[in-house]
């Protein structure tokens, strides 16, 4: 018997989601980003078409069963562990650039599907078992630092117009093209170095986040900041 698979379709072109590539030579974790919404633990499961419902501000705990909504490009076999980037309710809806105070409550979650509650063409409600929780603030202490590969830096320069937000020791960088393709990174200033702890890339059929500890040269980050300030695409939040 073949394993049961959740493979959601693109709402625009109807293509079926493809499996996540789970290994990356630069980063220790490969997971999904921005394709999972966490229901409040006391909430009832809404219909797939409902947009207004109570989202969770509770960081998942190892061993918990949680109810979440997933959408394209999600693809996963029931019972098979996978990683996903968790962000609390406000930053999930509006981004870290609007709510950088929630970075410290964000985490990579390793989980697996326990059961499918409601499945549609492009979205589904599922119950997951939380297997592991790794806060973003713990990444630089969990994984040894390594030199960042040039290709990851070039991906930001390819778009030539980065948007940068700085908050305390954090720097969030995003660059993209006409809403169709883009990259982003969350970088922390730690022990006099810039550490890229999270890198993300996305297009209309993928939305991935990578966790690790890649050290970025100071002059590269500072050059991007100067460019963003010149183009009025820089914010420094307190």
PDB file of C-alpha atoms in Angstrom:
ATOM      1  CA  UNK A   1       0.000   0.000   0.000  1.00  0.00           C
ATOM      2  CA  UNK A   2       1.342   3.420  -0.984  1.00  0.00           C
ATOM      3  CA  UNK A   3       1.712   5.990   1.832  1.00  0.00           C
ATOM      4  CA  UNK A   4      -1.005   8.643   2.035  1.00  0.00           C
ATOM      5  CA  UNK A   5       0.151  11.965   0.597  1.00  0.00           C
ATOM      6  CA  UNK A   6      -1.145  15.518   0.954  1.00  0.00           C
ATOM      7  CA  UNK A   7      -0.275  17.229  -2.346  1.00  0.00           C
ATOM      8  CA  UNK A   8      -2.106  20.533  -2.755  1.00  0.00           C
ATOM      9  CA  UNK A   9      -2.693  22.288  -6.078  1.00  0.00           C
ATOM     10  CA  UNK A  10      -1.748  25.803  -7.148  1.00  0.00           C
ATOM     11  CA  UNK A  11      -4.995  27.830  -7.142  1.00  0.00           C
ATOM     12  CA  UNK A  12      -3.931  29.609 -10.353  1.00  0.00           C
ATOM     13  CA  UNK A  13      -2.462  26.980 -12.685  1.00  0.00           C
ATOM     14  CA  UNK A  14      -3.713  23.848 -10.846  1.00  0.00           C
ATOM     15  CA  UNK A  15      -0.255  22.242 -10.830  1.00  0.00           C
ATOM     16  CA  UNK A  16       0.287  19.810  -7.965  1.00  0.00           C
ATOM     17  CA  UNK A  17       2.831  20.688  -5.273  1.00  0.00           C
ATOM     18  CA  UNK A  18       6.158  18.890  -5.503  1.00  0.00           C
ATOM     19  CA  UNK A  19       8.095  17.285  -2.621  1.00  0.00           C
ATOM     20  CA  UNK A  20      10.375  19.511  -0.582  1.00  0.00           C
ATOM     21  CA  UNK A  21      14.086  18.987  -1.225  1.00  0.00           C
ATOM     22  CA  UNK A  22      15.230  18.191   2.312  1.00  0.00           C
ATOM     23  CA  UNK A  23      19.015  18.620   2.157  1.00  0.00           C
ATOM     24  CA  UNK A  24      21.159  21.693   1.575  1.00  0.00           C
ATOM     25  CA  UNK A  25      24.947  21.929   1.639  1.00  0.00           C
ATOM     26  CA  UNK A  26      24.948  25.400   3.247  1.00  0.00           C
ATOM     27  CA  UNK A  27      22.232  25.063   5.888  1.00  0.00           C
ATOM     28  CA  UNK A  28      21.384  22.482   8.546  1.00  0.00           C
ATOM     29  CA  UNK A  29      17.580  22.753   8.303  1.00  0.00           C
ATOM     30  CA  UNK A  30      15.374  22.833   5.203  1.00  0.00           C
ATOM     31  CA  UNK A  31      11.698  23.533   5.742  1.00  0.00           C
ATOM     32  CA  UNK A  32       8.536  25.278   4.634  1.00  0.00           C
ATOM     33  CA  UNK A  33       7.816  28.959   5.220  1.00  0.00           C
ATOM     34  CA  UNK A  34       4.525  30.847   5.083  1.00  0.00           C
ATOM     35  CA  UNK A  35       2.387  27.873   4.120  1.00  0.00           C
ATOM     36  CA  UNK A  36       1.121  26.889   7.587  1.00  0.00           C
ATOM     37  CA  UNK A  37      -1.213  28.783   9.918  1.00  0.00           C
ATOM     38  CA  UNK A  38      -1.597  27.706  13.542  1.00  0.00           C
ATOM     39  CA  UNK A  39      -5.053  27.522  15.070  1.00  0.00           C
ATOM     40  CA  UNK A  40      -5.485  28.792  18.626  1.00  0.00           C
ATOM     41  CA  UNK A  41      -5.390  25.796  20.943  1.00  0.00           C
ATOM     42  CA  UNK A  42      -8.932  26.493  22.180  1.00  0.00           C
ATOM     43  CA  UNK A  43     -10.353  27.221  18.735  1.00  0.00           C
ATOM     44  CA  UNK A  44     -12.719  25.103  16.650  1.00  0.00           C
ATOM     45  CA  UNK A  45     -11.627  24.142  13.139  1.00  0.00           C
ATOM     46  CA  UNK A  46     -13.056  26.729  10.695  1.00  0.00           C
ATOM     47  CA  UNK A  47     -14.173  25.979   7.162  1.00  0.00           C
ATOM     48  CA  UNK A  48     -11.532  26.162   4.454  1.00  0.00           C
ATOM     49  CA  UNK A  49     -13.117  29.320   3.037  1.00  0.00           C
ATOM     50  CA  UNK A  50     -13.188  31.184   6.362  1.00  0.00           C
ATOM     51  CA  UNK A  51     -10.549  33.917   6.637  1.00  0.00           C
ATOM     52  CA  UNK A  52     -11.263  35.279  10.118  1.00  0.00           C
ATOM     53  CA  UNK A  53     -10.367  32.866  12.931  1.00  0.00           C
ATOM     54  CA  UNK A  54      -8.208  32.850  16.075  1.00  0.00           C
ATOM     55  CA  UNK A  55      -4.548  32.297  15.244  1.00  0.00           C
ATOM     56  CA  UNK A  56      -2.150  31.062  17.887  1.00  0.00           C
ATOM     57  CA  UNK A  57       0.435  33.096  19.781  1.00  0.00           C
ATOM     58  CA  UNK A  58       1.559  29.996  21.667  1.00  0.00           C
ATOM     59  CA  UNK A  59       4.976  28.621  20.713  1.00  0.00           C
ATOM     60  CA  UNK A  60       4.570  24.907  19.913  1.00  0.00           C
ATOM     61  CA  UNK A  61       5.894  22.527  22.541  1.00  0.00           C
ATOM     62  CA  UNK A  62       7.631  19.233  21.887  1.00  0.00           C
ATOM     63  CA  UNK A  63       5.154  16.370  22.147  1.00  0.00           C
ATOM     64  CA  UNK A  64       2.071  18.519  21.496  1.00  0.00           C
ATOM     65  CA  UNK A  65      -0.666  17.766  19.011  1.00  0.00           C
ATOM     66  CA  UNK A  66      -1.602  20.956  17.142  1.00  0.00           C
ATOM     67  CA  UNK A  67      -4.156  21.867  14.493  1.00  0.00           C
ATOM     68  CA  UNK A  68      -2.886  23.865  11.511  1.00  0.00           C
ATOM     69  CA  UNK A  69      -4.033  25.001   8.095  1.00  0.00           C
ATOM     70  CA  UNK A  70      -1.682  24.315   5.165  1.00  0.00           C
ATOM     71  CA  UNK A  71      -1.851  25.495   1.575  1.00  0.00           C
ATOM     72  CA  UNK A  72      -0.051  25.130  -1.730  1.00  0.00           C
ATOM     73  CA  UNK A  73       2.861  24.404  -2.238  1.00  0.00           C
ATOM     74  CA  UNK A  74       2.550  21.937   0.653  1.00  0.00           C
ATOM     75  CA  UNK A  75       3.390  18.299  -0.151  1.00  0.00           C
ATOM     76  CA  UNK A  76       3.958  15.710   2.525  1.00  0.00           C
ATOM     77  CA  UNK A  77       3.529  12.043   3.356  1.00  0.00           C
ATOM     78  CA  UNK A  78       1.523  11.300   6.493  1.00  0.00           C
ATOM     79  CA  UNK A  79       3.771  10.316   9.392  1.00  0.00           C
ATOM     80  CA  UNK A  80       6.981  11.594   7.759  1.00  0.00           C
ATOM     81  CA  UNK A  81       8.868  14.299   9.730  1.00  0.00           C
ATOM     82  CA  UNK A  82       9.379  17.719   8.153  1.00  0.00           C
ATOM     83  CA  UNK A  83      10.468  21.200   9.248  1.00  0.00           C
ATOM     84  CA  UNK A  84       8.400  24.375   9.111  1.00  0.00           C
ATOM     85  CA  UNK A  85       9.156  27.941  10.205  1.00  0.00           C
ATOM     86  CA  UNK A  86       6.761  29.048  12.965  1.00  0.00           C
ATOM     87  CA  UNK A  87       5.991  32.738  13.587  1.00  0.00           C
ATOM     88  CA  UNK A  88       3.439  34.112  16.088  1.00  0.00           C
ATOM     89  CA  UNK A  89       0.094  35.485  14.900  1.00  0.00           C
ATOM     90  CA  UNK A  90       0.974  39.129  14.175  1.00  0.00           C
ATOM     91  CA  UNK A  91       4.226  38.467  12.300  1.00  0.00           C
ATOM     92  CA  UNK A  92       2.572  35.527  10.535  1.00  0.00           C
ATOM     93  CA  UNK A  93       0.003  37.934   9.095  1.00  0.00           C
ATOM     94  CA  UNK A  94       2.144  41.062   8.657  1.00  0.00           C
ATOM     95  CA  UNK A  95       5.809  40.019   8.672  1.00  0.00           C
ATOM     96  CA  UNK A  96       8.780  40.614  10.941  1.00  0.00           C
ATOM     97  CA  UNK A  97       9.271  44.035   9.373  1.00  0.00           C
ATOM     98  CA  UNK A  98       6.012  45.073  11.088  1.00  0.00           C
ATOM     99  CA  UNK A  99       6.515  43.010  14.266  1.00  0.00           C
ATOM    100  CA  UNK A 100      10.250  42.415  14.827  1.00  0.00           C
ATOM    101  CA  UNK A 101       9.605  41.907  18.541  1.00  0.00           C
ATOM    102  CA  UNK A 102       8.232  38.470  17.601  1.00  0.00           C
ATOM    103  CA  UNK A 103      11.526  37.203  16.161  1.00  0.00           C
ATOM    104  CA  UNK A 104      12.500  35.909  19.610  1.00  0.00           C
ATOM    105  CA  UNK A 105       9.274  33.849  19.723  1.00  0.00           C
ATOM    106  CA  UNK A 106       9.784  32.381  16.242  1.00  0.00           C
ATOM    107  CA  UNK A 107      11.170  28.889  15.730  1.00  0.00           C
ATOM    108  CA  UNK A 108      11.828  26.005  13.389  1.00  0.00           C
ATOM    109  CA  UNK A 109       9.391  23.219  14.202  1.00  0.00           C
ATOM    110  CA  UNK A 110       9.922  19.606  13.196  1.00  0.00           C
ATOM    111  CA  UNK A 111       6.621  17.763  13.044  1.00  0.00           C
ATOM    112  CA  UNK A 112       4.643  15.125  11.193  1.00  0.00           C
ATOM    113  CA  UNK A 113       1.032  14.793  10.068  1.00  0.00           C
ATOM    114  CA  UNK A 114      -1.030  12.715  12.451  1.00  0.00           C
ATOM    115  CA  UNK A 115      -4.307  13.011  10.558  1.00  0.00           C
ATOM    116  CA  UNK A 116      -6.058  15.041   7.875  1.00  0.00           C
ATOM    117  CA  UNK A 117      -9.141  16.854   9.195  1.00  0.00           C
ATOM    118  CA  UNK A 118     -10.436  18.651   6.084  1.00  0.00           C
ATOM    119  CA  UNK A 119      -8.820  18.594   2.636  1.00  0.00           C
ATOM    120  CA  UNK A 120      -9.579  20.816  -0.324  1.00  0.00           C
ATOM    121  CA  UNK A 121      -7.849  21.334  -3.647  1.00  0.00           C
ATOM    122  CA  UNK A 122      -5.382  24.023  -2.498  1.00  0.00           C
ATOM    123  CA  UNK A 123      -5.785  24.034   1.305  1.00  0.00           C
ATOM    124  CA  UNK A 124      -6.261  21.567   4.140  1.00  0.00           C
ATOM    125  CA  UNK A 125      -6.712  21.425   7.894  1.00  0.00           C
ATOM    126  CA  UNK A 126      -4.427  18.835   9.465  1.00  0.00           C
ATOM    127  CA  UNK A 127      -3.429  17.697  12.922  1.00  0.00           C
ATOM    128  CA  UNK A 128       0.309  17.506  13.510  1.00  0.00           C
ATOM    129  CA  UNK A 129       2.541  16.035  16.193  1.00  0.00           C
ATOM    130  CA  UNK A 130       5.340  18.412  17.291  1.00  0.00           C
ATOM    131  CA  UNK A 131       8.587  16.439  17.366  1.00  0.00           C
ATOM    132  CA  UNK A 132      11.212  19.174  17.884  1.00  0.00           C
ATOM    133  CA  UNK A 133      11.276  22.935  18.602  1.00  0.00           C
ATOM    134  CA  UNK A 134      14.328  25.090  17.869  1.00  0.00           C
ATOM    135  CA  UNK A 135      13.993  28.814  18.580  1.00  0.00           C
ATOM    136  CA  UNK A 136      15.728  31.110  16.105  1.00  0.00           C
ATOM    137  CA  UNK A 137      17.628  32.633  19.032  1.00  0.00           C
ATOM    138  CA  UNK A 138      19.201  29.199  19.615  1.00  0.00           C
ATOM    139  CA  UNK A 139      20.514  28.599  16.101  1.00  0.00           C
ATOM    140  CA  UNK A 140      23.933  30.236  16.501  1.00  0.00           C
ATOM    141  CA  UNK A 141      24.533  28.133  19.624  1.00  0.00           C
ATOM    142  CA  UNK A 142      23.254  24.912  18.060  1.00  0.00           C
ATOM    143  CA  UNK A 143      25.091  24.876  14.730  1.00  0.00           C
ATOM    144  CA  UNK A 144      28.793  25.671  14.250  1.00  0.00           C
ATOM    145  CA  UNK A 145      29.498  28.746  12.122  1.00  0.00           C
ATOM    146  CA  UNK A 146      30.503  28.243   8.515  1.00  0.00           C
ATOM    147  CA  UNK A 147      31.494  30.652   5.754  1.00  0.00           C
ATOM    148  CA  UNK A 148      28.548  31.663   3.604  1.00  0.00           C
ATOM    149  CA  UNK A 149      28.637  30.557  -0.021  1.00  0.00           C
ATOM    150  CA  UNK A 150      28.871  33.325  -2.594  1.00  0.00           C
ATOM    151  CA  UNK A 151      25.759  32.147  -4.434  1.00  0.00           C
ATOM    152  CA  UNK A 152      23.548  33.073  -1.461  1.00  0.00           C
ATOM    153  CA  UNK A 153      24.938  36.616  -1.401  1.00  0.00           C
ATOM    154  CA  UNK A 154      24.595  36.978  -5.153  1.00  0.00           C
ATOM    155  CA  UNK A 155      20.925  36.044  -4.920  1.00  0.00           C
ATOM    156  CA  UNK A 156      20.253  39.351  -3.129  1.00  0.00           C
ATOM    157  CA  UNK A 157      22.356  41.401  -5.525  1.00  0.00           C
ATOM    158  CA  UNK A 158      20.618  39.870  -8.537  1.00  0.00           C
ATOM    159  CA  UNK A 159      17.481  41.898  -7.729  1.00  0.00           C
ATOM    160  CA  UNK A 160      19.530  45.058  -7.077  1.00  0.00           C
ATOM    161  CA  UNK A 161      17.101  46.748  -4.656  1.00  0.00           C
ATOM    162  CA  UNK A 162      17.091  45.164  -1.179  1.00  0.00           C
ATOM    163  CA  UNK A 163      14.689  46.226   1.553  1.00  0.00           C
ATOM    164  CA  UNK A 164      16.298  46.162   5.010  1.00  0.00           C
ATOM    165  CA  UNK A 165      14.934  46.427   8.542  1.00  0.00           C
ATOM    166  CA  UNK A 166      17.240  46.553  11.567  1.00  0.00           C
ATOM    167  CA  UNK A 167      15.969  45.831  15.079  1.00  0.00           C
ATOM    168  CA  UNK A 168      18.316  45.441  18.041  1.00  0.00           C
ATOM    169  CA  UNK A 169      20.889  42.806  16.928  1.00  0.00           C
ATOM    170  CA  UNK A 170      18.703  41.594  14.034  1.00  0.00           C
ATOM    171  CA  UNK A 171      18.849  42.533  10.351  1.00  0.00           C
ATOM    172  CA  UNK A 172      16.073  41.401   8.011  1.00  0.00           C
ATOM    173  CA  UNK A 173      16.780  41.655   4.279  1.00  0.00           C
ATOM    174  CA  UNK A 174      14.326  41.024   1.443  1.00  0.00           C
ATOM    175  CA  UNK A 175      14.702  41.316  -2.321  1.00  0.00           C
ATOM    176  CA  UNK A 176      12.469  40.213  -5.153  1.00  0.00           C
ATOM    177  CA  UNK A 177      11.053  40.782  -8.605  1.00  0.00           C
ATOM    178  CA  UNK A 178       7.458  41.887  -9.251  1.00  0.00           C
ATOM    179  CA  UNK A 179       6.012  39.597  -6.604  1.00  0.00           C
ATOM    180  CA  UNK A 180       6.913  36.463  -8.608  1.00  0.00           C
ATOM    181  CA  UNK A 181      10.253  35.423  -7.117  1.00  0.00           C
ATOM    182  CA  UNK A 182      12.395  36.534  -4.225  1.00  0.00           C
ATOM    183  CA  UNK A 183      14.807  35.844  -1.391  1.00  0.00           C
ATOM    184  CA  UNK A 184      15.114  37.001   2.206  1.00  0.00           C
ATOM    185  CA  UNK A 185      17.370  36.479   5.197  1.00  0.00           C
ATOM    186  CA  UNK A 186      17.378  36.987   8.941  1.00  0.00           C
ATOM    187  CA  UNK A 187      20.820  37.926  10.198  1.00  0.00           C
ATOM    188  CA  UNK A 188      22.050  38.441  13.758  1.00  0.00           C
ATOM    189  CA  UNK A 189      25.039  40.460  14.913  1.00  0.00           C
ATOM    190  CA  UNK A 190      26.790  38.117  17.313  1.00  0.00           C
ATOM    191  CA  UNK A 191      30.358  38.169  18.655  1.00  0.00           C
ATOM    192  CA  UNK A 192      31.355  40.940  16.231  1.00  0.00           C
ATOM    193  CA  UNK A 193      30.138  39.001  13.188  1.00  0.00           C
ATOM    194  CA  UNK A 194      27.014  38.854  11.050  1.00  0.00           C
ATOM    195  CA  UNK A 195      25.405  35.408  11.234  1.00  0.00           C
ATOM    196  CA  UNK A 196      22.782  34.469   8.625  1.00  0.00           C
ATOM    197  CA  UNK A 197      20.598  32.204  10.736  1.00  0.00           C
ATOM    198  CA  UNK A 198      17.680  31.935   8.332  1.00  0.00           C
ATOM    199  CA  UNK A 199      17.583  32.188   4.546  1.00  0.00           C
ATOM    200  CA  UNK A 200      14.412  31.983   2.489  1.00  0.00           C
ATOM    201  CA  UNK A 201      13.541  31.715  -1.186  1.00  0.00           C
ATOM    202  CA  UNK A 202      10.166  31.668  -2.873  1.00  0.00           C
ATOM    203  CA  UNK A 203       8.338  31.737  -6.175  1.00  0.00           C
ATOM    204  CA  UNK A 204       4.772  30.932  -7.183  1.00  0.00           C
ATOM    205  CA  UNK A 205       5.339  27.201  -6.633  1.00  0.00           C
ATOM    206  CA  UNK A 206       7.705  27.139  -3.635  1.00  0.00           C
ATOM    207  CA  UNK A 207       8.167  28.839  -0.280  1.00  0.00           C
ATOM    208  CA  UNK A 208      11.143  27.540   1.664  1.00  0.00           C
ATOM    209  CA  UNK A 209      13.180  28.500   4.724  1.00  0.00           C
ATOM    210  CA  UNK A 210      16.665  27.267   5.625  1.00  0.00           C
ATOM    211  CA  UNK A 211      18.173  27.371   9.119  1.00  0.00           C
ATOM    212  CA  UNK A 212      21.818  27.315  10.075  1.00  0.00           C
ATOM    213  CA  UNK A 213      24.728  29.571  10.973  1.00  0.00           C
ATOM    214  CA  UNK A 214      26.409  31.148   7.943  1.00  0.00           C
ATOM    215  CA  UNK A 215      28.838  34.005   8.631  1.00  0.00           C
ATOM    216  CA  UNK A 216      28.463  36.922   6.189  1.00  0.00           C
ATOM    217  CA  UNK A 217      31.338  39.399   5.621  1.00  0.00           C
ATOM    218  CA  UNK A 218      30.799  42.768   7.313  1.00  0.00           C
ATOM    219  CA  UNK A 219      31.438  44.773   4.157  1.00  0.00           C
ATOM    220  CA  UNK A 220      28.729  42.871   2.272  1.00  0.00           C
ATOM    221  CA  UNK A 221      26.028  43.618   4.853  1.00  0.00           C
ATOM    222  CA  UNK A 222      27.122  47.206   5.325  1.00  0.00           C
ATOM    223  CA  UNK A 223      27.140  47.729   1.572  1.00  0.00           C
ATOM    224  CA  UNK A 224      23.562  46.481   1.305  1.00  0.00           C
ATOM    225  CA  UNK A 225      22.541  48.777   4.167  1.00  0.00           C
ATOM    226  CA  UNK A 226      24.080  51.791   2.446  1.00  0.00           C
ATOM    227  CA  UNK A 227      22.306  50.893  -0.793  1.00  0.00           C
ATOM    228  CA  UNK A 228      18.960  50.475   0.993  1.00  0.00           C
ATOM    229  CA  UNK A 229      19.371  53.806   2.792  1.00  0.00           C
ATOM    230  CA  UNK A 230      20.183  55.544  -0.489  1.00  0.00           C
ATOM    231  CA  UNK A 231      17.083  54.076  -2.134  1.00  0.00           C
ATOM    232  CA  UNK A 232      14.896  54.854   0.920  1.00  0.00           C
ATOM    233  CA  UNK A 233      14.320  51.150   1.530  1.00  0.00           C
ATOM    234  CA  UNK A 234      15.798  51.028   5.022  1.00  0.00           C
ATOM    235  CA  UNK A 235      14.175  51.133   8.463  1.00  0.00           C
ATOM    236  CA  UNK A 236      15.756  51.059  11.885  1.00  0.00           C
ATOM    237  CA  UNK A 237      13.163  50.037  14.457  1.00  0.00           C
ATOM    238  CA  UNK A 238      13.568  50.424  18.212  1.00  0.00           C
TER     239      UNK A 238
END
